[in-house]
PDB file of N, CA, C and O in Angstrom:
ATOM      1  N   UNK C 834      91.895  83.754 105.398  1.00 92.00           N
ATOM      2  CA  UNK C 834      92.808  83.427 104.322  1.00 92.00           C
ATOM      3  C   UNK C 834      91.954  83.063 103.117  1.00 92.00           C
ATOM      4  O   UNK C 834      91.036  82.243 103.151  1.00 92.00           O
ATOM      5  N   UNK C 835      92.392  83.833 101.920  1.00 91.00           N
ATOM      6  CA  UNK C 835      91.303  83.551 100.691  1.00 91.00           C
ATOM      7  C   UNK C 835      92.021  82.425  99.998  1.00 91.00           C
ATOM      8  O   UNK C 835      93.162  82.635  99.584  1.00 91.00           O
ATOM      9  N   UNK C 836      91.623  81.598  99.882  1.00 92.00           N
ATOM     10  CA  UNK C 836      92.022  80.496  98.178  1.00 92.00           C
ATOM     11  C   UNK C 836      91.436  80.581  97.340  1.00 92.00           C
ATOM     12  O   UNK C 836      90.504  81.382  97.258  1.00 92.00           O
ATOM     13  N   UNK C 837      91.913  79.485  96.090  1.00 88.00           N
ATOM     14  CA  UNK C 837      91.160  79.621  94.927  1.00 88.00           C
ATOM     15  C   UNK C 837      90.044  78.687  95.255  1.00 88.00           C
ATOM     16  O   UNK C 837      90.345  77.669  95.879  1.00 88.00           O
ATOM     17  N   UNK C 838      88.685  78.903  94.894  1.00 85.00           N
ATOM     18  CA  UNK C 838      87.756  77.796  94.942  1.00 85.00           C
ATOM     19  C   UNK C 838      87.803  76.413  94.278  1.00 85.00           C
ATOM     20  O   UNK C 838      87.006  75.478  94.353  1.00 85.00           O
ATOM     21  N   UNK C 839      88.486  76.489  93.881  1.00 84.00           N
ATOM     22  CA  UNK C 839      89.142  75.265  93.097  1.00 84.00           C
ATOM     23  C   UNK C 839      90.121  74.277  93.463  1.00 84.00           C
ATOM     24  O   UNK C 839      90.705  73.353  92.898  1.00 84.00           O
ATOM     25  N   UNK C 840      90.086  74.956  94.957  1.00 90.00           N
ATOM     26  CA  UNK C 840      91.413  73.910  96.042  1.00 90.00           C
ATOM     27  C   UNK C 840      91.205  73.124  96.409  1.00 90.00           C
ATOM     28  O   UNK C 840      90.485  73.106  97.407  1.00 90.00           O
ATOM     29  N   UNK C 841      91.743  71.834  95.793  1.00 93.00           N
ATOM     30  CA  UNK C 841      91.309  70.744  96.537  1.00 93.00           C
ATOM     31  C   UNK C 841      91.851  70.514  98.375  1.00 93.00           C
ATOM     32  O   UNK C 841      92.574  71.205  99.093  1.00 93.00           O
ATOM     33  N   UNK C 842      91.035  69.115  98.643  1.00 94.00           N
ATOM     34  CA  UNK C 842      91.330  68.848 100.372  1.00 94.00           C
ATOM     35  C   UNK C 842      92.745  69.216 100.596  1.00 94.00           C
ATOM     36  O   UNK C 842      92.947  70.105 101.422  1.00 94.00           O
ATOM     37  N   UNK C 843      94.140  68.474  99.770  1.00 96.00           N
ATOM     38  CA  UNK C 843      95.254  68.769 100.416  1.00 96.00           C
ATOM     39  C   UNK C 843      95.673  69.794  99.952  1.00 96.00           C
ATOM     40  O   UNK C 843      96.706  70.184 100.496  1.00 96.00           O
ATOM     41  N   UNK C 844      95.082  70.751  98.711  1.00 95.00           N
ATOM     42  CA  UNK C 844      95.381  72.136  99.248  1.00 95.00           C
ATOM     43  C   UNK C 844      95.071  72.756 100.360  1.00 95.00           C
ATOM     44  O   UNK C 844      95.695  73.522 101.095  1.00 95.00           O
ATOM     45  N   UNK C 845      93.968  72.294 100.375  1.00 95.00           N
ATOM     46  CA  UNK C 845      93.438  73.469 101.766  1.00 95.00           C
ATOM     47  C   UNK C 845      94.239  73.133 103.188  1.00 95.00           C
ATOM     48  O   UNK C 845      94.730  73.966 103.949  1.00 95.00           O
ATOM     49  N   UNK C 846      94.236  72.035 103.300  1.00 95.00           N
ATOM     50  CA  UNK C 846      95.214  71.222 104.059  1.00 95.00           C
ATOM     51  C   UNK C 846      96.792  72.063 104.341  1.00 95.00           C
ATOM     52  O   UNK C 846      97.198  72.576 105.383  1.00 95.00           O
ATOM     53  N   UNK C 847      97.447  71.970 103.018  1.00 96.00           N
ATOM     54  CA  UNK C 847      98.692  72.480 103.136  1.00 96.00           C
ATOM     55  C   UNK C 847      98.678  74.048 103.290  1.00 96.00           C
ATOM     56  O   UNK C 847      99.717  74.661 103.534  1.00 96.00           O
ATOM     57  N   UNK C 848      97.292  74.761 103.118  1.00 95.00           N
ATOM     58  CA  UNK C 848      97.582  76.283 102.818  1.00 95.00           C
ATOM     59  C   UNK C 848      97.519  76.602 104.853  1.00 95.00           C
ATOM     60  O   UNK C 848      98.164  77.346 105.591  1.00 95.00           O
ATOM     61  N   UNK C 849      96.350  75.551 105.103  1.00 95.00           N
ATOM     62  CA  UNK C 849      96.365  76.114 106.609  1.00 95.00           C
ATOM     63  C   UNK C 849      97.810  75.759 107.696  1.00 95.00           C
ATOM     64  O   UNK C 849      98.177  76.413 108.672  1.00 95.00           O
ATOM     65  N   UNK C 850      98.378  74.593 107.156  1.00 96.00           N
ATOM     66  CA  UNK C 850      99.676  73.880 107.884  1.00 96.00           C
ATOM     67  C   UNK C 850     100.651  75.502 108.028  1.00 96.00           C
ATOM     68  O   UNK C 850     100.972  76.177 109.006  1.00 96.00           O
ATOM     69  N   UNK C 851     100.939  75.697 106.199  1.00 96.00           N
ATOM     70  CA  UNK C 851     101.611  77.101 105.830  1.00 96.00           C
ATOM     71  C   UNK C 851     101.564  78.194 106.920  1.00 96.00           C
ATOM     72  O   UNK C 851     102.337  78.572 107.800  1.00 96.00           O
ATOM     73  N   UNK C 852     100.039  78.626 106.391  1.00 96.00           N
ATOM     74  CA  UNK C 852      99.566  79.889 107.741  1.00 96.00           C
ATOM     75  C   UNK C 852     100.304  79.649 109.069  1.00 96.00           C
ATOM     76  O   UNK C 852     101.020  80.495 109.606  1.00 96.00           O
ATOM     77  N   UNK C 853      99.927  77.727 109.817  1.00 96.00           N
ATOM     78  CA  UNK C 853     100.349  77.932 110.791  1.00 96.00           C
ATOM     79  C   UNK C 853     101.463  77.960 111.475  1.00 96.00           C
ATOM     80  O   UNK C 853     101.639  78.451 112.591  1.00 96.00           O
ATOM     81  N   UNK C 854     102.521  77.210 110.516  1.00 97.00           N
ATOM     82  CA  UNK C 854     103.833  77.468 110.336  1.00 97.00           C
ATOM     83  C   UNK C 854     104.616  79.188 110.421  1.00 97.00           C
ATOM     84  O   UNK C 854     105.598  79.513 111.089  1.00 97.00           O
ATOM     85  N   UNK C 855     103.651  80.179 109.366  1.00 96.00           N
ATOM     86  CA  UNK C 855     103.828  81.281 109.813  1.00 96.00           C
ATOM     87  C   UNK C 855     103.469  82.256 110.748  1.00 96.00           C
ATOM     88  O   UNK C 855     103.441  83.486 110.690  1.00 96.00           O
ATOM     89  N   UNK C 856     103.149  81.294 111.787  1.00 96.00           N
ATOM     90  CA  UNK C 856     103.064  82.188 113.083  1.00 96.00           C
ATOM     91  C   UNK C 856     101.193  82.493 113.283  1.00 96.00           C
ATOM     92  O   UNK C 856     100.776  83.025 114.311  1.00 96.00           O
ATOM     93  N   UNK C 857     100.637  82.243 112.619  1.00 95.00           N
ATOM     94  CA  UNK C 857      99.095  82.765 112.327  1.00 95.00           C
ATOM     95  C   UNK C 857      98.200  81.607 113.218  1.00 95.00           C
ATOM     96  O   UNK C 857      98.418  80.399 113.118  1.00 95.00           O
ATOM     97  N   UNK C 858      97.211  82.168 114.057  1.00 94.00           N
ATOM     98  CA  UNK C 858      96.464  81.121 114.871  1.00 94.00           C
ATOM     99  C   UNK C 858      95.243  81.037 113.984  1.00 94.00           C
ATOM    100  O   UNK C 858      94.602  82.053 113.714  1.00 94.00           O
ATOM    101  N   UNK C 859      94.832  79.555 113.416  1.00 93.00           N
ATOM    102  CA  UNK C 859      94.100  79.713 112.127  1.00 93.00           C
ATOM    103  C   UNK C 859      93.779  78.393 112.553  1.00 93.00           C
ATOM    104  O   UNK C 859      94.548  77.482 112.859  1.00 93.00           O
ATOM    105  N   UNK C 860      91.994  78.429 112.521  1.00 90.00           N
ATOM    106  CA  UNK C 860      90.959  76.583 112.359  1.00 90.00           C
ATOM    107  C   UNK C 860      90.704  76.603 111.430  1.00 90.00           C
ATOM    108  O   UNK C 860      90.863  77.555 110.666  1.00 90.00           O
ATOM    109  N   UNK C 861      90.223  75.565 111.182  1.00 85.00           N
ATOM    110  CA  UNK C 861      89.612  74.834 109.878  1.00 85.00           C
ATOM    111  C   UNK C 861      88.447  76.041 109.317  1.00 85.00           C
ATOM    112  O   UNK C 861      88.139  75.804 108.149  1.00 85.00           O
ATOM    113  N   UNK C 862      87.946  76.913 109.723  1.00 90.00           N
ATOM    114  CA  UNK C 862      87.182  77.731 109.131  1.00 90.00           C
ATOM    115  C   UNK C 862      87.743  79.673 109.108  1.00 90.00           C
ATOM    116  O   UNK C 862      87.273  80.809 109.169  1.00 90.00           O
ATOM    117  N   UNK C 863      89.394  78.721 108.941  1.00 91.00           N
ATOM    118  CA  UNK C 863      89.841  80.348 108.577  1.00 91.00           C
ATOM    119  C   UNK C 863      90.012  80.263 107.247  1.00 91.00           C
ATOM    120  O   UNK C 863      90.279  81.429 106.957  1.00 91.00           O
ATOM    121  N   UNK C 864      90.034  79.580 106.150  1.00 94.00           N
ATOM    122  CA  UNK C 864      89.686  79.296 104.502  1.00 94.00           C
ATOM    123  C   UNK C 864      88.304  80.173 104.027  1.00 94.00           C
ATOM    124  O   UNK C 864      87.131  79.977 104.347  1.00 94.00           O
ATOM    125  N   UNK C 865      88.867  81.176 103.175  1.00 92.00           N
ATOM    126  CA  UNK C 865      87.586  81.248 102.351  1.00 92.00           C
ATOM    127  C   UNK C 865      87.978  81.315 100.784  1.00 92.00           C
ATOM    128  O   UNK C 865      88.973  81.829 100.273  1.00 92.00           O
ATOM    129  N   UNK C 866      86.646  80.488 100.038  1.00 91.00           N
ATOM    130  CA  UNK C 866      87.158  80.646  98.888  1.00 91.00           C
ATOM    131  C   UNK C 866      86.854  82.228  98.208  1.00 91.00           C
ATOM    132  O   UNK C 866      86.129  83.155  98.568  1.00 91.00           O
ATOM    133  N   UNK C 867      87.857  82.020  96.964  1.00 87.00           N
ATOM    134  CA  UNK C 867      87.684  83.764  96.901  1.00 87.00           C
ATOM    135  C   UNK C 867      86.621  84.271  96.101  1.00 87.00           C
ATOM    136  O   UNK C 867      86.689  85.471  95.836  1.00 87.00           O
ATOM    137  N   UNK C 868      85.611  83.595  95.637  1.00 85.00           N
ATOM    138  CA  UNK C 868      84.078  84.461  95.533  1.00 85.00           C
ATOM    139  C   UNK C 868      83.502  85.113  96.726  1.00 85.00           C
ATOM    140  O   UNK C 868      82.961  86.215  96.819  1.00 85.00           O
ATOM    141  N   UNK C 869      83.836  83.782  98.041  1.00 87.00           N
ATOM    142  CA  UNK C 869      82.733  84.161  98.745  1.00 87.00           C
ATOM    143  C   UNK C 869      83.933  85.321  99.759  1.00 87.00           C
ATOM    144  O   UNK C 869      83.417  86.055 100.602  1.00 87.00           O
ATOM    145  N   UNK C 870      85.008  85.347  99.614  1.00 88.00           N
ATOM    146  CA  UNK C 870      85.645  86.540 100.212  1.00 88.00           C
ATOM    147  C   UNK C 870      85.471  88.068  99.371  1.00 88.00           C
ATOM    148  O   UNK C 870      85.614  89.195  99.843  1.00 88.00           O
ATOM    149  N   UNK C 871      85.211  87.781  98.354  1.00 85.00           N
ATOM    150  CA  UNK C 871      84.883  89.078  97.191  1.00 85.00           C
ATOM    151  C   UNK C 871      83.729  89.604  97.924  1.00 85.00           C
ATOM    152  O   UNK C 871      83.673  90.730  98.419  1.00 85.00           O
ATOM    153  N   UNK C 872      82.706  88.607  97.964  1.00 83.00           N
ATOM    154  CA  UNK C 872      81.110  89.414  98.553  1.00 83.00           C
ATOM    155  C   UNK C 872      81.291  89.551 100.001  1.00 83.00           C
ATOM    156  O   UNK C 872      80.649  90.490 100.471  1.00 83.00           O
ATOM    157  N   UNK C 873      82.009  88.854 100.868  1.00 84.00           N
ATOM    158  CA  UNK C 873      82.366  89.697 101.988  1.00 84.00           C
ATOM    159  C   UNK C 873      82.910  91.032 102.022  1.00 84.00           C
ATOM    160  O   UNK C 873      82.475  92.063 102.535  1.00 84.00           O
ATOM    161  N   UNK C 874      83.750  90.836 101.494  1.00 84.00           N
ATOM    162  CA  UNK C 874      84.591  92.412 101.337  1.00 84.00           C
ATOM    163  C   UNK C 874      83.846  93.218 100.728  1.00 84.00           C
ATOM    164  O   UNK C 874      84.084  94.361 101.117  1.00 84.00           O
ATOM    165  N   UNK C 875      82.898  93.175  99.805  1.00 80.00           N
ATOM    166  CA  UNK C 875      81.731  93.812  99.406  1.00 80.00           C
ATOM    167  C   UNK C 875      80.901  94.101 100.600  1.00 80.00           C
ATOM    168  O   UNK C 875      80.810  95.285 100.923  1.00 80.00           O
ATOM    169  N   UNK C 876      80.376  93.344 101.199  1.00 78.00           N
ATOM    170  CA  UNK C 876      79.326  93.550 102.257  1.00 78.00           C
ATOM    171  C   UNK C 876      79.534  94.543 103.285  1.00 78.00           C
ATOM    172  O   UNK C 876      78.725  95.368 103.709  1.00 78.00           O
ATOM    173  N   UNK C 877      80.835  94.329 103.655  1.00 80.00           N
ATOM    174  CA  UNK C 877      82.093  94.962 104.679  1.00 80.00           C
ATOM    175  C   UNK C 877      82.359  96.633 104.110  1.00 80.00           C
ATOM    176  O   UNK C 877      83.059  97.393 104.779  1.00 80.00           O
ATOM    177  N   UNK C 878      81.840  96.991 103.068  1.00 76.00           N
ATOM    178  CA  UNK C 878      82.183  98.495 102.864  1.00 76.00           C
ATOM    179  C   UNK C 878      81.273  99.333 103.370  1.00 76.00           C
ATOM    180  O   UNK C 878      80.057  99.155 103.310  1.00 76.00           O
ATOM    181  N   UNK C 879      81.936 100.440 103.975  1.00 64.00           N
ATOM    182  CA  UNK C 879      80.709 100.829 104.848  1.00 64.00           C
ATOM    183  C   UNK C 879      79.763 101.727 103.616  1.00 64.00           C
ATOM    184  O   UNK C 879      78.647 102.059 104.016  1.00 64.00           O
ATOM    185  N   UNK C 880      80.021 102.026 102.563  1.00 67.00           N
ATOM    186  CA  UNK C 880      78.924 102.506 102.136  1.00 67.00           C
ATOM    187  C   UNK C 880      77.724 101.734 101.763  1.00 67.00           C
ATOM    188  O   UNK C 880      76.558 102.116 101.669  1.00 67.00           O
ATOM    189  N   UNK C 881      78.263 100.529 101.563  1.00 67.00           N
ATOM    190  CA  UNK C 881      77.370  99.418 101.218  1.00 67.00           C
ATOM    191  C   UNK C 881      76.598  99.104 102.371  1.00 67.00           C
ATOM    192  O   UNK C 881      75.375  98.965 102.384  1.00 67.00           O
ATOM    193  N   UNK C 882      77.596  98.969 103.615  1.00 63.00           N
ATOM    194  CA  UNK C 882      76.467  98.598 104.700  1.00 63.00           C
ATOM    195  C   UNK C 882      75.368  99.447 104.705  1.00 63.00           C
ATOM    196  O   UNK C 882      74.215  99.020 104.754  1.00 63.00           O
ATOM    197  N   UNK C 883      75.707 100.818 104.649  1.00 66.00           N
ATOM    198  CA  UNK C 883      74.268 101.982 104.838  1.00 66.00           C
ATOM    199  C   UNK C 883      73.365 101.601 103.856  1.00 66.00           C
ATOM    200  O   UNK C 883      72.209 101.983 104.038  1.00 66.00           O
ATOM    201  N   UNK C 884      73.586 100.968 102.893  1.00 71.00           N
ATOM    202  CA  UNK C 884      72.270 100.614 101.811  1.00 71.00           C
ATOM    203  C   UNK C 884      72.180  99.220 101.799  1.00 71.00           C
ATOM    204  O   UNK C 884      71.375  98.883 100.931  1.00 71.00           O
ATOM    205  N   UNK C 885      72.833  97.924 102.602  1.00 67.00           N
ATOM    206  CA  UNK C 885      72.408  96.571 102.070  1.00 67.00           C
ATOM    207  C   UNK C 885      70.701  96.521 102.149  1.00 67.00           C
ATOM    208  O   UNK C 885      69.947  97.078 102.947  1.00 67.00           O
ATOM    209  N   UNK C 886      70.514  95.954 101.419  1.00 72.00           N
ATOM    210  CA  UNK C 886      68.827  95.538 101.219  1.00 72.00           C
ATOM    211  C   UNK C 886      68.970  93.696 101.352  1.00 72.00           C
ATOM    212  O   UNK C 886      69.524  93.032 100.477  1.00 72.00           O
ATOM    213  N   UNK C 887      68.620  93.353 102.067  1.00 73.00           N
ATOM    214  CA  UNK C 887      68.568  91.642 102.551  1.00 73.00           C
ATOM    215  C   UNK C 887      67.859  91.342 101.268  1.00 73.00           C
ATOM    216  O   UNK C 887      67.923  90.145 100.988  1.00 73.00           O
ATOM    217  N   UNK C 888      67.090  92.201 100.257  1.00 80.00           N
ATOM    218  CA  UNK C 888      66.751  91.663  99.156  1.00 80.00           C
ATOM    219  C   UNK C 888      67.095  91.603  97.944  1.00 80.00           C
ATOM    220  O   UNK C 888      66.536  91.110  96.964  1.00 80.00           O
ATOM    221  N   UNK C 889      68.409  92.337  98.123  1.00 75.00           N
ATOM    222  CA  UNK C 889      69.168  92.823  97.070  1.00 75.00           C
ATOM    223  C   UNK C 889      69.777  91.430  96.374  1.00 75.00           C
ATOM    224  O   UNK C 889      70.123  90.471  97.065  1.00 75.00           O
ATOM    225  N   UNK C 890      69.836  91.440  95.372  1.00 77.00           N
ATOM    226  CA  UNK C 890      70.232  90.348  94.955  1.00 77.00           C
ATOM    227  C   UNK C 890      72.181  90.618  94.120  1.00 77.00           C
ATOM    228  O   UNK C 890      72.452  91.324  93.149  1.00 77.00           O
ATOM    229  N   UNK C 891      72.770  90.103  94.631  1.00 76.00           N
ATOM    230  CA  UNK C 891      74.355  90.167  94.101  1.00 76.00           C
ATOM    231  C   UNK C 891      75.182  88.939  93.763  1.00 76.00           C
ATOM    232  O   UNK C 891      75.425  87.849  94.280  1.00 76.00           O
ATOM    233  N   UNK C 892      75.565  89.725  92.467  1.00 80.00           N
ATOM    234  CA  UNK C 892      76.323  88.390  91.372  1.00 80.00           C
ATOM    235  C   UNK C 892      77.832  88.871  91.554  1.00 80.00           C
ATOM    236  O   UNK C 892      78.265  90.012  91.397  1.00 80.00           O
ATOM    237  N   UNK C 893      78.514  87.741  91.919  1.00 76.00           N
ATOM    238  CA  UNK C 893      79.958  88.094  92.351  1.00 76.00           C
ATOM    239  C   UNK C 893      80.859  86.998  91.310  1.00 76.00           C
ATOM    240  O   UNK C 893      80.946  85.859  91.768  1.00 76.00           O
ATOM    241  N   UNK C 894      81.499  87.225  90.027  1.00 76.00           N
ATOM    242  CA  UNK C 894      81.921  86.722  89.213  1.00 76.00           C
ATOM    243  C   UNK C 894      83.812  86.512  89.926  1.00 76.00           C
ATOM    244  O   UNK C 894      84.366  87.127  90.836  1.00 76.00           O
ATOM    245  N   UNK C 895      84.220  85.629  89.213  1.00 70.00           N
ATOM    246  CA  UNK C 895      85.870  85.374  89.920  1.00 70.00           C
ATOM    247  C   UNK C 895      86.473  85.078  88.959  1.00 70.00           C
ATOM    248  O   UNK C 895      86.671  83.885  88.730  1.00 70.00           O
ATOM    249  N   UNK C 896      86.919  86.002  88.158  1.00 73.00           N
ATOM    250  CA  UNK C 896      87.671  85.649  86.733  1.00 73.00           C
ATOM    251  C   UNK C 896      89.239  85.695  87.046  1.00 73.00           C
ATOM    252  O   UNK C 896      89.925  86.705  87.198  1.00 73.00           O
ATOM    253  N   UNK C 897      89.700  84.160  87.116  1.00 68.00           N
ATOM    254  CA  UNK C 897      91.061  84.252  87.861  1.00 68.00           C
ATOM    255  C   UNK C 897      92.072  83.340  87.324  1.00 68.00           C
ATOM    256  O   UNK C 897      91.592  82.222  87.140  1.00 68.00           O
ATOM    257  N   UNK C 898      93.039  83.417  87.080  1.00 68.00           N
ATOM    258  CA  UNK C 898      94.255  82.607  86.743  1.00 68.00           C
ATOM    259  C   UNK C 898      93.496  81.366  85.811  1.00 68.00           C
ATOM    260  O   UNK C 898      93.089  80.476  86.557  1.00 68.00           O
ATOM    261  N   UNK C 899      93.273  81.158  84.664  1.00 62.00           N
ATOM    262  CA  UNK C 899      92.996  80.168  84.497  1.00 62.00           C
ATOM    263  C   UNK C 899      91.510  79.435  84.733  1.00 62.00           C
ATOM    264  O   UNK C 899      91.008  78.511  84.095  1.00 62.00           O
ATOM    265  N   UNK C 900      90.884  80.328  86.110  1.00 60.00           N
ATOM    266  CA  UNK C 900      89.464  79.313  86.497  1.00 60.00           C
ATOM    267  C   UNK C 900      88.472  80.532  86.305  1.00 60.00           C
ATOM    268  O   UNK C 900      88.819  81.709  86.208  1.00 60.00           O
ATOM    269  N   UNK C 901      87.050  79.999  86.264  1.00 59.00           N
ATOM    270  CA  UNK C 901      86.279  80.915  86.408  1.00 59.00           C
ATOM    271  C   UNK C 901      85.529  80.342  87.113  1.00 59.00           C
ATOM    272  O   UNK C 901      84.915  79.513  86.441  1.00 59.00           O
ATOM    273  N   UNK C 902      85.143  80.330  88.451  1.00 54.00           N
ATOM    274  CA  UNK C 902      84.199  79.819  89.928  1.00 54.00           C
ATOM    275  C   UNK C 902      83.229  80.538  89.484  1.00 54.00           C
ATOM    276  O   UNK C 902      82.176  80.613  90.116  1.00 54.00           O
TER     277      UNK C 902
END
């Protein structure tokens, strides 16, 4: 589940209660904030996998509602 990085404790709190209310089996480390879900989902493409370089260096910007993480 992505949030905004900007969620505080009882957001994160209420977003996982939500999830589990809707039926979803979800711990404390099913939260990600959404930069670091951007560079997952980046990482996760398979064309990308055929070229990651562990030295590659990647800038993942989050220009979103109001915040910029």
């Amino acid at each position: 589940i992505t949030i905004p990085a900007s969620f505080q404790s009882a957001q994160r709190s209420d977003t996982l209660r939500a999830a589990r209310l809707a039926g979803f089996n979800v711990g404390e480390d099913s939260l990600f904030d959404e930069p670091n879900a951007a560079l997952l989902a980046y990482i996760n493409r398979r064309r990308v996998q055929a070229r990651w370089n562990a030295e590659e260096t990647v800038l993942v910007f989050d220009f979103g509602g109001g915040t910029c993480d």
